[in-house]
PDB file of C-alpha atoms in Angstrom:
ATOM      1  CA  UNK A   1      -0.513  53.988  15.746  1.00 34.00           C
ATOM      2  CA  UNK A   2       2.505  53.084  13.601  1.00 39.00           C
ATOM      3  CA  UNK A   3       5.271  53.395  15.510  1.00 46.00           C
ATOM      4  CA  UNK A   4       8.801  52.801  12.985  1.00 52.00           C
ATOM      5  CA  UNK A   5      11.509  53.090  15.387  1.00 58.00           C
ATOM      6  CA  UNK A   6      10.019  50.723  18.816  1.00 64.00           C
ATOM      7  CA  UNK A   7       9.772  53.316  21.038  1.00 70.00           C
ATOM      8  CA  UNK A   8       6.207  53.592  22.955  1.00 82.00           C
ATOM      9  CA  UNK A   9       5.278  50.136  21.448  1.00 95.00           C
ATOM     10  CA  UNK A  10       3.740  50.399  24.772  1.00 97.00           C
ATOM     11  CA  UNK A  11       1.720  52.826  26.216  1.00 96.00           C
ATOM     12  CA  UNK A  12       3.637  52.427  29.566  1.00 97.00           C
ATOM     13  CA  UNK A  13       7.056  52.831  29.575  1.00 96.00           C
ATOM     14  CA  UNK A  14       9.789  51.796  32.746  1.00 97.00           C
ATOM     15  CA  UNK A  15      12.788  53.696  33.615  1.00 96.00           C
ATOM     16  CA  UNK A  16      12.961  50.993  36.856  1.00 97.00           C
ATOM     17  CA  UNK A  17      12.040  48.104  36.784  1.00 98.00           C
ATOM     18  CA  UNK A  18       8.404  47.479  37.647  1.00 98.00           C
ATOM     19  CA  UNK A  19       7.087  44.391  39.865  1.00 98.00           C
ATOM     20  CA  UNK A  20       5.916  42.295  37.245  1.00 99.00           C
ATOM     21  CA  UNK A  21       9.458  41.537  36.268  1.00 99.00           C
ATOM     22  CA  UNK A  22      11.491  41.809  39.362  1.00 99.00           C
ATOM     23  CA  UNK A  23      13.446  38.574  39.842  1.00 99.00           C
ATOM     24  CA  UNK A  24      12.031  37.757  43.310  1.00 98.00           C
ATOM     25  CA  UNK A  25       8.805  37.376  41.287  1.00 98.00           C
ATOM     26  CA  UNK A  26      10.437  35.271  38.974  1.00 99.00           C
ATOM     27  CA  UNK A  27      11.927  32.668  40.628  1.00 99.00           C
ATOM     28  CA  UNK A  28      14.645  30.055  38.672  1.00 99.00           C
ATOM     29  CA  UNK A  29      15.348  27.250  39.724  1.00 98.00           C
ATOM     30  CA  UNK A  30      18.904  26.170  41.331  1.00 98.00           C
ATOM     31  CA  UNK A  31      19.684  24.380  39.076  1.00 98.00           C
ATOM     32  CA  UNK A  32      19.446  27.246  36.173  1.00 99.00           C
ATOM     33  CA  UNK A  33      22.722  27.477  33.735  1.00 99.00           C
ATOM     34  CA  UNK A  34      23.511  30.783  32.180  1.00 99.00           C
ATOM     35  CA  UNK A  35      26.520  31.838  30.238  1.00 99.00           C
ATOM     36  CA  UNK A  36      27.053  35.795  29.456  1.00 99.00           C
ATOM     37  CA  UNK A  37      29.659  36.886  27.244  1.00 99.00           C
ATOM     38  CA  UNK A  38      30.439  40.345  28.195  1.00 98.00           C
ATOM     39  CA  UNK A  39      29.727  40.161  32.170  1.00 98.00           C
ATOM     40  CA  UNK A  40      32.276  42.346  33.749  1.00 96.00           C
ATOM     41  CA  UNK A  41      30.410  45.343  33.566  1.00 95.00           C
ATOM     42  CA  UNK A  42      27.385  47.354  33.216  1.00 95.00           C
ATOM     43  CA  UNK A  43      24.355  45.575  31.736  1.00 97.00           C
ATOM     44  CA  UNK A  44      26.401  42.478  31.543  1.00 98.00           C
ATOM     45  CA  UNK A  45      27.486  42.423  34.929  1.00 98.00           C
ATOM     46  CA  UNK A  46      23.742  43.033  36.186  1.00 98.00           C
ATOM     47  CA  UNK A  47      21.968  40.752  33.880  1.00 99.00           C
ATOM     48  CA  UNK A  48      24.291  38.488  35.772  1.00 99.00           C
ATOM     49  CA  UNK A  49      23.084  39.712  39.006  1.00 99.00           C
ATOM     50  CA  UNK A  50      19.430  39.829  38.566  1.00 99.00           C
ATOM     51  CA  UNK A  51      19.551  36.198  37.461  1.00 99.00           C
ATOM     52  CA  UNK A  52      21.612  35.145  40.503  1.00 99.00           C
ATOM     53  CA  UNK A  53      18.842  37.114  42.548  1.00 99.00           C
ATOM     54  CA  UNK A  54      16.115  34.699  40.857  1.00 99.00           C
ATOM     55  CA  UNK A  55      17.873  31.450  42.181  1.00 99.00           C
ATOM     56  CA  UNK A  56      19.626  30.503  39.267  1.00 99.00           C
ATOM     57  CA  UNK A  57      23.004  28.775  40.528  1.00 98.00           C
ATOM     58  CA  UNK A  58      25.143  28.189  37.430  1.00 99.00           C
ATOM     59  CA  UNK A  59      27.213  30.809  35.935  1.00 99.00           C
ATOM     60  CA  UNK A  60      29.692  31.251  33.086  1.00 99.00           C
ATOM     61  CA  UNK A  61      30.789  34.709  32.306  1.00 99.00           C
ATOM     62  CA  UNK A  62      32.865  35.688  29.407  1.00 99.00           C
ATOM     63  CA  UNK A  63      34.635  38.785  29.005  1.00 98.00           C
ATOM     64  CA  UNK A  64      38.744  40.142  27.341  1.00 95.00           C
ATOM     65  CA  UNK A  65      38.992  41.136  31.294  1.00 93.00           C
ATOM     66  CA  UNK A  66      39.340  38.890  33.923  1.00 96.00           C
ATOM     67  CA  UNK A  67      39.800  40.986  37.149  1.00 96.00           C
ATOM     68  CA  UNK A  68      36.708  42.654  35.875  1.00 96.00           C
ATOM     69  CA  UNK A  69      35.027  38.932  35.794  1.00 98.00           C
ATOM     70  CA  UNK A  70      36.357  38.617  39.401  1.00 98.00           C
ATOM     71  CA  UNK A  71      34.311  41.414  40.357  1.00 98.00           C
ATOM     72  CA  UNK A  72      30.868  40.139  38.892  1.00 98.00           C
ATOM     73  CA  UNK A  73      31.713  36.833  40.522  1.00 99.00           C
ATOM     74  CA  UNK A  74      32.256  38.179  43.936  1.00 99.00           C
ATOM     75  CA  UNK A  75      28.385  40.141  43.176  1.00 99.00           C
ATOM     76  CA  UNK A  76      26.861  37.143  42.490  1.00 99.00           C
ATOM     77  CA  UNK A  77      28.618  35.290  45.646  1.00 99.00           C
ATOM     78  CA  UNK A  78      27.440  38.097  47.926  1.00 99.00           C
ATOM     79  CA  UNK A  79      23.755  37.310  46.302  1.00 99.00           C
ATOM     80  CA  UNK A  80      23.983  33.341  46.179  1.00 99.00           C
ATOM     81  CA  UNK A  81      26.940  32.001  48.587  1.00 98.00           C
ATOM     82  CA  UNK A  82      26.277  28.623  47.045  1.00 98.00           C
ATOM     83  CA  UNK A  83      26.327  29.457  42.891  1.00 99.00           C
ATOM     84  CA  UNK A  84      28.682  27.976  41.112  1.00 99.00           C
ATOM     85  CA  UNK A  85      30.482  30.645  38.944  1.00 99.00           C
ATOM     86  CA  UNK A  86      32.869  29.705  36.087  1.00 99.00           C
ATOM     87  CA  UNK A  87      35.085  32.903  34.669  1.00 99.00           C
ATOM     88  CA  UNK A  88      36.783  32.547  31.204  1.00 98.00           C
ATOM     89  CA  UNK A  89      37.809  35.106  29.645  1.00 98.00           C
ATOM     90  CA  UNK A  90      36.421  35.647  25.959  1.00 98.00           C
ATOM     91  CA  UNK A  91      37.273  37.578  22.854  1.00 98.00           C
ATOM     92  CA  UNK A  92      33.896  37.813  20.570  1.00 98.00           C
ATOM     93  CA  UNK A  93      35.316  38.464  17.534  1.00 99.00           C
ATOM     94  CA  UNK A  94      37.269  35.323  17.701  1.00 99.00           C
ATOM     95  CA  UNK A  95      35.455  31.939  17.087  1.00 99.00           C
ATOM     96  CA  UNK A  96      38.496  29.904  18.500  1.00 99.00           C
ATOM     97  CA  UNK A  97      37.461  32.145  21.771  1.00 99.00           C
ATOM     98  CA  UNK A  98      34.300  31.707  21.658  1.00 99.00           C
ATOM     99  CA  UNK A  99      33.955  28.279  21.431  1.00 99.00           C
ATOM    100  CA  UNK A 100      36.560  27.730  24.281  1.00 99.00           C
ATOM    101  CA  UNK A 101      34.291  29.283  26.911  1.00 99.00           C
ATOM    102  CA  UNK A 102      30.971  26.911  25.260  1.00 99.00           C
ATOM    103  CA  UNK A 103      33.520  23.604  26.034  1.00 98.00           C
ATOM    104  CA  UNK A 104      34.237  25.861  29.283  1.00 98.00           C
ATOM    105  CA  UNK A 105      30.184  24.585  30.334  1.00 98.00           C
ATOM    106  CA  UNK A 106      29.755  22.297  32.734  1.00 98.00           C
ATOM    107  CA  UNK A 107      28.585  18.877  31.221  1.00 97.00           C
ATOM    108  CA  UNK A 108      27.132  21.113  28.449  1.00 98.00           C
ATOM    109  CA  UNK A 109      24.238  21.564  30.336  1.00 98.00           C
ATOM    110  CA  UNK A 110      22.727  25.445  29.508  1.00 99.00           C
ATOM    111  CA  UNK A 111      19.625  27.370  29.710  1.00 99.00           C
ATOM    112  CA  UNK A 112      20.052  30.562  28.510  1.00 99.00           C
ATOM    113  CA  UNK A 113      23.152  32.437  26.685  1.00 99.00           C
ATOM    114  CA  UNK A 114      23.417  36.217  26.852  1.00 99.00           C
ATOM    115  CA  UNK A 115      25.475  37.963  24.258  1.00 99.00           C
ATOM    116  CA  UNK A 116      26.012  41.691  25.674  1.00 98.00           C
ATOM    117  CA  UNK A 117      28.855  42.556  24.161  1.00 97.00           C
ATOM    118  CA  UNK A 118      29.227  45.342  22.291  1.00 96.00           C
ATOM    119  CA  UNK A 119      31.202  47.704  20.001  1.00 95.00           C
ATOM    120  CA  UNK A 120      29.620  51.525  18.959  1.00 92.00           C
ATOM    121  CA  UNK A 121      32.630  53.429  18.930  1.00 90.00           C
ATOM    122  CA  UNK A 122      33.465  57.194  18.247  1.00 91.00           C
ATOM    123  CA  UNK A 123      29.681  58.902  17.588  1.00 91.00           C
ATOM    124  CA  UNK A 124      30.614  59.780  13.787  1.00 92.00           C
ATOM    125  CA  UNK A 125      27.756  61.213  11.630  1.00 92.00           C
ATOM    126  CA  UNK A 126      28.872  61.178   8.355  1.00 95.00           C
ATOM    127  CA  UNK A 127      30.438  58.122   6.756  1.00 95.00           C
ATOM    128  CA  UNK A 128      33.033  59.840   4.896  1.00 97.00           C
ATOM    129  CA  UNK A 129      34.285  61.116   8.778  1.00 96.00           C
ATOM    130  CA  UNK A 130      34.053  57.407   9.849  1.00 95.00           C
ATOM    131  CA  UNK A 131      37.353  55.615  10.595  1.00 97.00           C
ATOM    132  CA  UNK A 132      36.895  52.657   8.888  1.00 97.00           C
ATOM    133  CA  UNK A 133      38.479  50.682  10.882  1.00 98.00           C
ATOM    134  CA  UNK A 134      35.893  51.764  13.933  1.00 97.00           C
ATOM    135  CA  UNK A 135      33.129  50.831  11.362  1.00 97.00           C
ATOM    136  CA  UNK A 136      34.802  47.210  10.737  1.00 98.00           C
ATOM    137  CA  UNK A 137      35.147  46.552  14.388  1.00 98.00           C
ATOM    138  CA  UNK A 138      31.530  47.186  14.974  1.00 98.00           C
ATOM    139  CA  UNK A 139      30.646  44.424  12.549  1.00 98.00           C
ATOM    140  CA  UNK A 140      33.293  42.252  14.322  1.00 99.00           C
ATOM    141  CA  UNK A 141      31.752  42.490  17.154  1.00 98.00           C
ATOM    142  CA  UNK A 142      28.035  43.048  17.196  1.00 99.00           C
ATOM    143  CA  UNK A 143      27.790  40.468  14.048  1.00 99.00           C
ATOM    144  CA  UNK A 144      30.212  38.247  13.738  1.00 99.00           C
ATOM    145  CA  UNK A 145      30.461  38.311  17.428  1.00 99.00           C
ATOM    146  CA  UNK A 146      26.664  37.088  17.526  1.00 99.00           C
ATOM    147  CA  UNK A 147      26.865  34.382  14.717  1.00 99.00           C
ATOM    148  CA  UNK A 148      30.010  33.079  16.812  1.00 99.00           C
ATOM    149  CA  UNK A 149      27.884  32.870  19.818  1.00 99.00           C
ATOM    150  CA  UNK A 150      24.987  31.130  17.665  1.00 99.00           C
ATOM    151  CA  UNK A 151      27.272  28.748  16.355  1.00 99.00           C
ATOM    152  CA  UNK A 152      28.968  27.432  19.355  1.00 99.00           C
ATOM    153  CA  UNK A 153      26.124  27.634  22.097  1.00 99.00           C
ATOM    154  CA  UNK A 154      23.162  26.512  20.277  1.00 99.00           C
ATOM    155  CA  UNK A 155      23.878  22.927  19.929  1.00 99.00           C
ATOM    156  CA  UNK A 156      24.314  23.257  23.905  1.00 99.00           C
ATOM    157  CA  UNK A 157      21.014  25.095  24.389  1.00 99.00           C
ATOM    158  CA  UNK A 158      19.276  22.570  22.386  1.00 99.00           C
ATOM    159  CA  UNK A 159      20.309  19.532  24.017  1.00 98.00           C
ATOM    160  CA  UNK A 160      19.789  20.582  27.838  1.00 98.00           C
ATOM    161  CA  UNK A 161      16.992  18.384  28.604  1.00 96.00           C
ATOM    162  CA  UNK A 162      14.300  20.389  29.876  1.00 96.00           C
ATOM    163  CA  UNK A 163      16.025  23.552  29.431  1.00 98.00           C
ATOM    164  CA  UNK A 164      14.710  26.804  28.654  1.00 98.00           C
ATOM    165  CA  UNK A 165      16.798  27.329  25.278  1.00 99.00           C
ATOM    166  CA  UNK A 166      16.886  30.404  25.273  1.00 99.00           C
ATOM    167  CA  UNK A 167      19.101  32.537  22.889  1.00 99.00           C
ATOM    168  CA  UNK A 168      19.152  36.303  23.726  1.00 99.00           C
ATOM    169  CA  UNK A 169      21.570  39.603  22.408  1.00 99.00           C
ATOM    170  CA  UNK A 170      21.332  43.102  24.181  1.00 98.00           C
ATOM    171  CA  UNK A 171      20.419  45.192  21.111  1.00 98.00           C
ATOM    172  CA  UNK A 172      19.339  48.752  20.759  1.00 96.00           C
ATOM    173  CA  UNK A 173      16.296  50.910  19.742  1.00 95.00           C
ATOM    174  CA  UNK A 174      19.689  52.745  17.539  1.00 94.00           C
ATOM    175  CA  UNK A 175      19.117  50.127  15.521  1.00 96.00           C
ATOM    176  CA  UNK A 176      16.187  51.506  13.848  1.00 95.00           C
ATOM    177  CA  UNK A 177      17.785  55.079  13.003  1.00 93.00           C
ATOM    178  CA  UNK A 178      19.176  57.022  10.189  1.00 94.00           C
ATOM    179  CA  UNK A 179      19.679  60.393  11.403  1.00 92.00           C
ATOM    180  CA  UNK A 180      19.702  61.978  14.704  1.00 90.00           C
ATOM    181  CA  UNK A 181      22.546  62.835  17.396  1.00 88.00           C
ATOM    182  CA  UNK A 182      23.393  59.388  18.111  1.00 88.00           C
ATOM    183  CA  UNK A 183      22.850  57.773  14.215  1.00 92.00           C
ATOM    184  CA  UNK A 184      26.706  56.105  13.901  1.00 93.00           C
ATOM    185  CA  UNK A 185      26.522  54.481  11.298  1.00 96.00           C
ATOM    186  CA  UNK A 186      28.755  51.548  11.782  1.00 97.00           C
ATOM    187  CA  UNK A 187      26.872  51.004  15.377  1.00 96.00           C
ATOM    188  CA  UNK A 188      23.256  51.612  14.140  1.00 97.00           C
ATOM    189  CA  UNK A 189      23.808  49.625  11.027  1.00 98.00           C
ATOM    190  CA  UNK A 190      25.722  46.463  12.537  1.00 98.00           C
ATOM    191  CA  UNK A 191      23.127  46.717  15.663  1.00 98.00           C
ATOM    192  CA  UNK A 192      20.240  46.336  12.192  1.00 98.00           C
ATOM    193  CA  UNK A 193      21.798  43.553  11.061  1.00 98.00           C
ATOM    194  CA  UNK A 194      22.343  41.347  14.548  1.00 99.00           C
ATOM    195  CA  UNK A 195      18.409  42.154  14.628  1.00 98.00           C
ATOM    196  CA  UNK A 196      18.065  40.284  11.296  1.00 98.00           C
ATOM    197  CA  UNK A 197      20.517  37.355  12.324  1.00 99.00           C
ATOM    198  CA  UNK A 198      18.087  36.609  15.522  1.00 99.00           C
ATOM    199  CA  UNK A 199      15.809  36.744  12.848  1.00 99.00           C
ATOM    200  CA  UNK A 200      17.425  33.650  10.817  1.00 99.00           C
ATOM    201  CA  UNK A 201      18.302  32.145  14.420  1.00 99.00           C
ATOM    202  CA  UNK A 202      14.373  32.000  14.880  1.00 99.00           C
ATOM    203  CA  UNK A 203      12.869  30.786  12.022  1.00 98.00           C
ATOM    204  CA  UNK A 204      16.020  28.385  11.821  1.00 99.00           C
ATOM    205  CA  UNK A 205      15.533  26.365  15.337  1.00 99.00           C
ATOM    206  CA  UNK A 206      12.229  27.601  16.713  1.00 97.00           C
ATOM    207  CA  UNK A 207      10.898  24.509  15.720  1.00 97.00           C
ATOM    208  CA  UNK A 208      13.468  23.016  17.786  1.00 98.00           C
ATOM    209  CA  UNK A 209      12.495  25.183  20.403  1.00 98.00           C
ATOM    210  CA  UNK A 210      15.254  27.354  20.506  1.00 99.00           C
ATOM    211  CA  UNK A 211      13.832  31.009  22.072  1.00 99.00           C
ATOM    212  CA  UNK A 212      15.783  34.069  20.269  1.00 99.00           C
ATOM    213  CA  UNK A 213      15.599  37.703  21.319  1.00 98.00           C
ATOM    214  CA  UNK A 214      16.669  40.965  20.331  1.00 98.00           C
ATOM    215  CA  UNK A 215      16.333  43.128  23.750  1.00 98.00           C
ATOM    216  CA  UNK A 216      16.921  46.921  24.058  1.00 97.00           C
ATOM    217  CA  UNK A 217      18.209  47.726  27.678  1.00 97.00           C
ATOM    218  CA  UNK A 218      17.378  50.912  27.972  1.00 93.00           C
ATOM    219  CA  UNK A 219      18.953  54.127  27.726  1.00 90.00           C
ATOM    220  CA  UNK A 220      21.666  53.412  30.679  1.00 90.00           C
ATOM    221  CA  UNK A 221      24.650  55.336  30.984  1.00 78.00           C
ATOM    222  CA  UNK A 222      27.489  52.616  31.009  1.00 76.00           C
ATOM    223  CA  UNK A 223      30.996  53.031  30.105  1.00 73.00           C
ATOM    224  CA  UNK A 224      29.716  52.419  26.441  1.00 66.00           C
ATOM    225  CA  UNK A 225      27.893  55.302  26.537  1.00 68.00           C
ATOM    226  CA  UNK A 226      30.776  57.686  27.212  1.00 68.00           C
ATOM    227  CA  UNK A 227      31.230  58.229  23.637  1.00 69.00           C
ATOM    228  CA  UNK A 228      27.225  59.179  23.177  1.00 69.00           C
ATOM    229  CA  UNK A 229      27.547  63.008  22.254  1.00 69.00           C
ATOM    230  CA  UNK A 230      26.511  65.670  25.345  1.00 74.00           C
ATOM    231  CA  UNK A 231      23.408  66.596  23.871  1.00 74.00           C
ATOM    232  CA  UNK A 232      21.979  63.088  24.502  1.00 69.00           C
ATOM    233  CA  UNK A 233      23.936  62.361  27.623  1.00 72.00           C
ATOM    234  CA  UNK A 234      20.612  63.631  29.521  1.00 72.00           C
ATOM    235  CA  UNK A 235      18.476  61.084  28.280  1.00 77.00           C
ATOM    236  CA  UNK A 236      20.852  58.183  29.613  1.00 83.00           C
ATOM    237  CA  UNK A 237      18.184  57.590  32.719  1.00 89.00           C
ATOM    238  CA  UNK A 238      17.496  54.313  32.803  1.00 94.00           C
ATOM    239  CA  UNK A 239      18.159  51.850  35.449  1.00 95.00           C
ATOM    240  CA  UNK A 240      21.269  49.483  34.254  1.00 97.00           C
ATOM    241  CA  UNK A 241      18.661  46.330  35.779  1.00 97.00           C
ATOM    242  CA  UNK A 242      16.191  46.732  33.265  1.00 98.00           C
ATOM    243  CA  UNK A 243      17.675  44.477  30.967  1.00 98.00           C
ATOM    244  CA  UNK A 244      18.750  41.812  33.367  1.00 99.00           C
ATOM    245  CA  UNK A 245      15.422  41.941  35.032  1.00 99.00           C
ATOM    246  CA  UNK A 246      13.605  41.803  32.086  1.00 99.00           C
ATOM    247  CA  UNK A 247      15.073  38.763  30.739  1.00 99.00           C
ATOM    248  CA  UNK A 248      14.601  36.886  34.040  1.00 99.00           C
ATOM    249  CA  UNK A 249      10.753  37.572  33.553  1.00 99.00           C
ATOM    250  CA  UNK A 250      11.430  36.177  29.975  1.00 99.00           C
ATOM    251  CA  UNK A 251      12.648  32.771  31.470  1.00 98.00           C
ATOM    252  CA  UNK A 252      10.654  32.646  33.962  1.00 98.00           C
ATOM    253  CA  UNK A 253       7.622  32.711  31.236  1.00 98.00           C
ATOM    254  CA  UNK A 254       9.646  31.087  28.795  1.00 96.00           C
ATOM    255  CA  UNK A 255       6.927  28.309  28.291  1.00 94.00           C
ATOM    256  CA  UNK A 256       4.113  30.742  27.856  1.00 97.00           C
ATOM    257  CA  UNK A 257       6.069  33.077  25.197  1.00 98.00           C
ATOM    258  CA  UNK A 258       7.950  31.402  22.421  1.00 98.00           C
ATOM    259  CA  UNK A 259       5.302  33.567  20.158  1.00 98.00           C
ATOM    260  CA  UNK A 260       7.849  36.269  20.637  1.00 99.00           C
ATOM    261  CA  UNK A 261      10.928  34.376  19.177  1.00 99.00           C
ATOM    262  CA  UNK A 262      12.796  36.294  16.965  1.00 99.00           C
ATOM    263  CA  UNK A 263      10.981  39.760  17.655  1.00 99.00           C
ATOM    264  CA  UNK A 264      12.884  42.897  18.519  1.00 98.00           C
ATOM    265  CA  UNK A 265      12.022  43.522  22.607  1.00 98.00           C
ATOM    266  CA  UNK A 266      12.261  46.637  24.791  1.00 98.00           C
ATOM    267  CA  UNK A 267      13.139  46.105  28.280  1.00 98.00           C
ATOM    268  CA  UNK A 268      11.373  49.365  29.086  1.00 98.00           C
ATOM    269  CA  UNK A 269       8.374  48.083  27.338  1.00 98.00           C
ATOM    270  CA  UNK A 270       5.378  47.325  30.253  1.00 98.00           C
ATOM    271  CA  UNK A 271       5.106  43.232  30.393  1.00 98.00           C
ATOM    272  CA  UNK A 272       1.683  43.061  30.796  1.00 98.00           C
ATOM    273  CA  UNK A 273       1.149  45.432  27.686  1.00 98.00           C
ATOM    274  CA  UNK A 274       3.055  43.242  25.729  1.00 98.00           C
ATOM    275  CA  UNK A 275       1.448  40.020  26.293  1.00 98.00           C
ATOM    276  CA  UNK A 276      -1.788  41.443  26.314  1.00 98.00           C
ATOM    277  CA  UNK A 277      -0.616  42.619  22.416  1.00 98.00           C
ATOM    278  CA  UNK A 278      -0.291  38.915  21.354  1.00 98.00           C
ATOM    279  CA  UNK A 279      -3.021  38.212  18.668  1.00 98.00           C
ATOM    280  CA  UNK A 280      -1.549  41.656  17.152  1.00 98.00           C
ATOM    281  CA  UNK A 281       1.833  41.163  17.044  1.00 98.00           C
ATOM    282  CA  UNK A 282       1.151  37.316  16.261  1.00 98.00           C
ATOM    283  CA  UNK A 283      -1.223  38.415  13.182  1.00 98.00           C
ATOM    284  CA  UNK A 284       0.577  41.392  11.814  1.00 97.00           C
ATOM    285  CA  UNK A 285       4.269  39.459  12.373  1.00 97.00           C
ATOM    286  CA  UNK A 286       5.031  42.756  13.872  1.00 97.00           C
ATOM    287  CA  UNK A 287       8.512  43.751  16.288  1.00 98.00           C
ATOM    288  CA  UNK A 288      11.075  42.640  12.964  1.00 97.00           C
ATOM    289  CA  UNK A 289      13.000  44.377  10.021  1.00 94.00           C
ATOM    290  CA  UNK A 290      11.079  44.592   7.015  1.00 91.00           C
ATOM    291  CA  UNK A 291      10.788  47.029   3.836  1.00 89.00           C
ATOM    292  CA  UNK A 292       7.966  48.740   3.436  1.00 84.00           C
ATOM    293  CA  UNK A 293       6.082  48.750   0.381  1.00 86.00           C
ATOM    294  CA  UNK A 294       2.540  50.078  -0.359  1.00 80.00           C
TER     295      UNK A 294
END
């Protein structure tokens, strides 16, 4: 079945998370170091949580608001009383920012970095009705937000001895359209192109075995989402731990998987599915941007 737009890639799809990738069944290690920029709420803020509820005892969290950070921090306390958790609060768009909160890691030691945040703006569907200043932001953001991140954490994910290097971005299955209720263009295009960076980030350091991921959370009705227009509003029904879950099950595995590097992921996609679609997606290079030409 060709399937252009991601959805269904599986033919069992989770609103909840299912028990193949709860975090109690993917346990971390204590010693685990993960850095999220754009934890204070939302997916950020449970990403956070479901890898504090897999053992992982190292935080940093990035975010513009730090009483927001304060929040996720006291989450993760309630979950692991011992965790170490590092605020620092973080401005994507701004390298100088960025790379403040990488020196912010302890003895440079990391395992994974999480880059959530995110910028979709008003829900405009014509361009010539776009502000463009809402259209540059979303490039600031989703782009050069994620080649910021790239630039200043993967030196640290590649020398953690024994770490899982693993490079991940909350994406969206929007990145795939053109029309529809929900097809902004600044959001849907920028969202395209930080698929193709991870992409570049891939075939760039896989063989250093860097581990890059696209995911798509779900359709979860965060703060973000308040701008989605009220004819889709009833489809937001998906549980905000998808995505955190999900990636826990991803490091957890992270030996096993690095065949999926660079590939576009669905947190709502069924795990066992997935891996059992290896040879395909292996053979056919399938789950990244391409044109199509016959």
């Amino acid at each position: 079945m060709l399937c252009r737009k991601g959805n269904r890639f599986t033919t069992t799809e989770h609103q909840h998370p299912c028990d193949t990738v709860l975090p109690l069944n993917n346990p971390l290690p204590s010693s685990f170091s993960v850095c999220i920029v754009g934890a204070s709420r939302g997916i950020g803020q449970s990403v956070a949580l479901s890898f504090a509820k897999a053992g992982a005892g190292n935080f940093i969290l990035g975010a513009r608001t730090m009483e927001q950070l304060e929040v996720t921090r006291s989450h993760i306390l309630q979950i692991k009383p011992d965790a170490h958790v590092l605020l620092q609060d973080c401005d994507a768009t701004s390298y100088e920012s960025v790379t403040r909160l990488a020196n912010a890691v302890p003895n440079g030691k990391l395992d994974a970095l999480i880059f959530n945040s995110g910028f979709s703006g008003p829900v405009v569907l014509r361009i010539t009705d776009t502000q463009p200043s809402d259209f540059q932001t979303a490039f600031d953001v989703n782009v050069q937000g994620t080649f910021n991140a790239a630039h200043a954490f993967i030196p640290l994910l590649l020398s953690t001895q024994e770490g899982a290097k693993m490079f991940s971005v909350v994406n969206s299955m929007a990145s795939w359209i053109v029309d529809g209720p929900i097809a902004n263009a600044g959001y849907c295009i920028s969202k395209l192109a930080q698929n193709r960076l991870v992409e570049y980030l891939s075939n760039q350091y896989e063989k250093e075995g860097l581990f890059v991921t696209s995911i798509h959370p779900g359709a979860v009705a965060t703060d973000m989402a308040k701008t989605a227009p009220e004819e889709f509003k009833p489809y937001l029904v998906d549980s905000v731990d998808l995505c955190g879950h999900f990636m826990v099950w991803l490091c957890h595995h992270r030996k096993d998987i690095q065949w999926l590097s660079g590939r576009f992921l669905s947190a709502k996609w069924d795990p066992t599915e997935l891996l059992e679609k290896r040879e395909q997606i292996v053979e056919k290079d399938l789950l990244k941007a391409r044109m199509d030409v016959q």
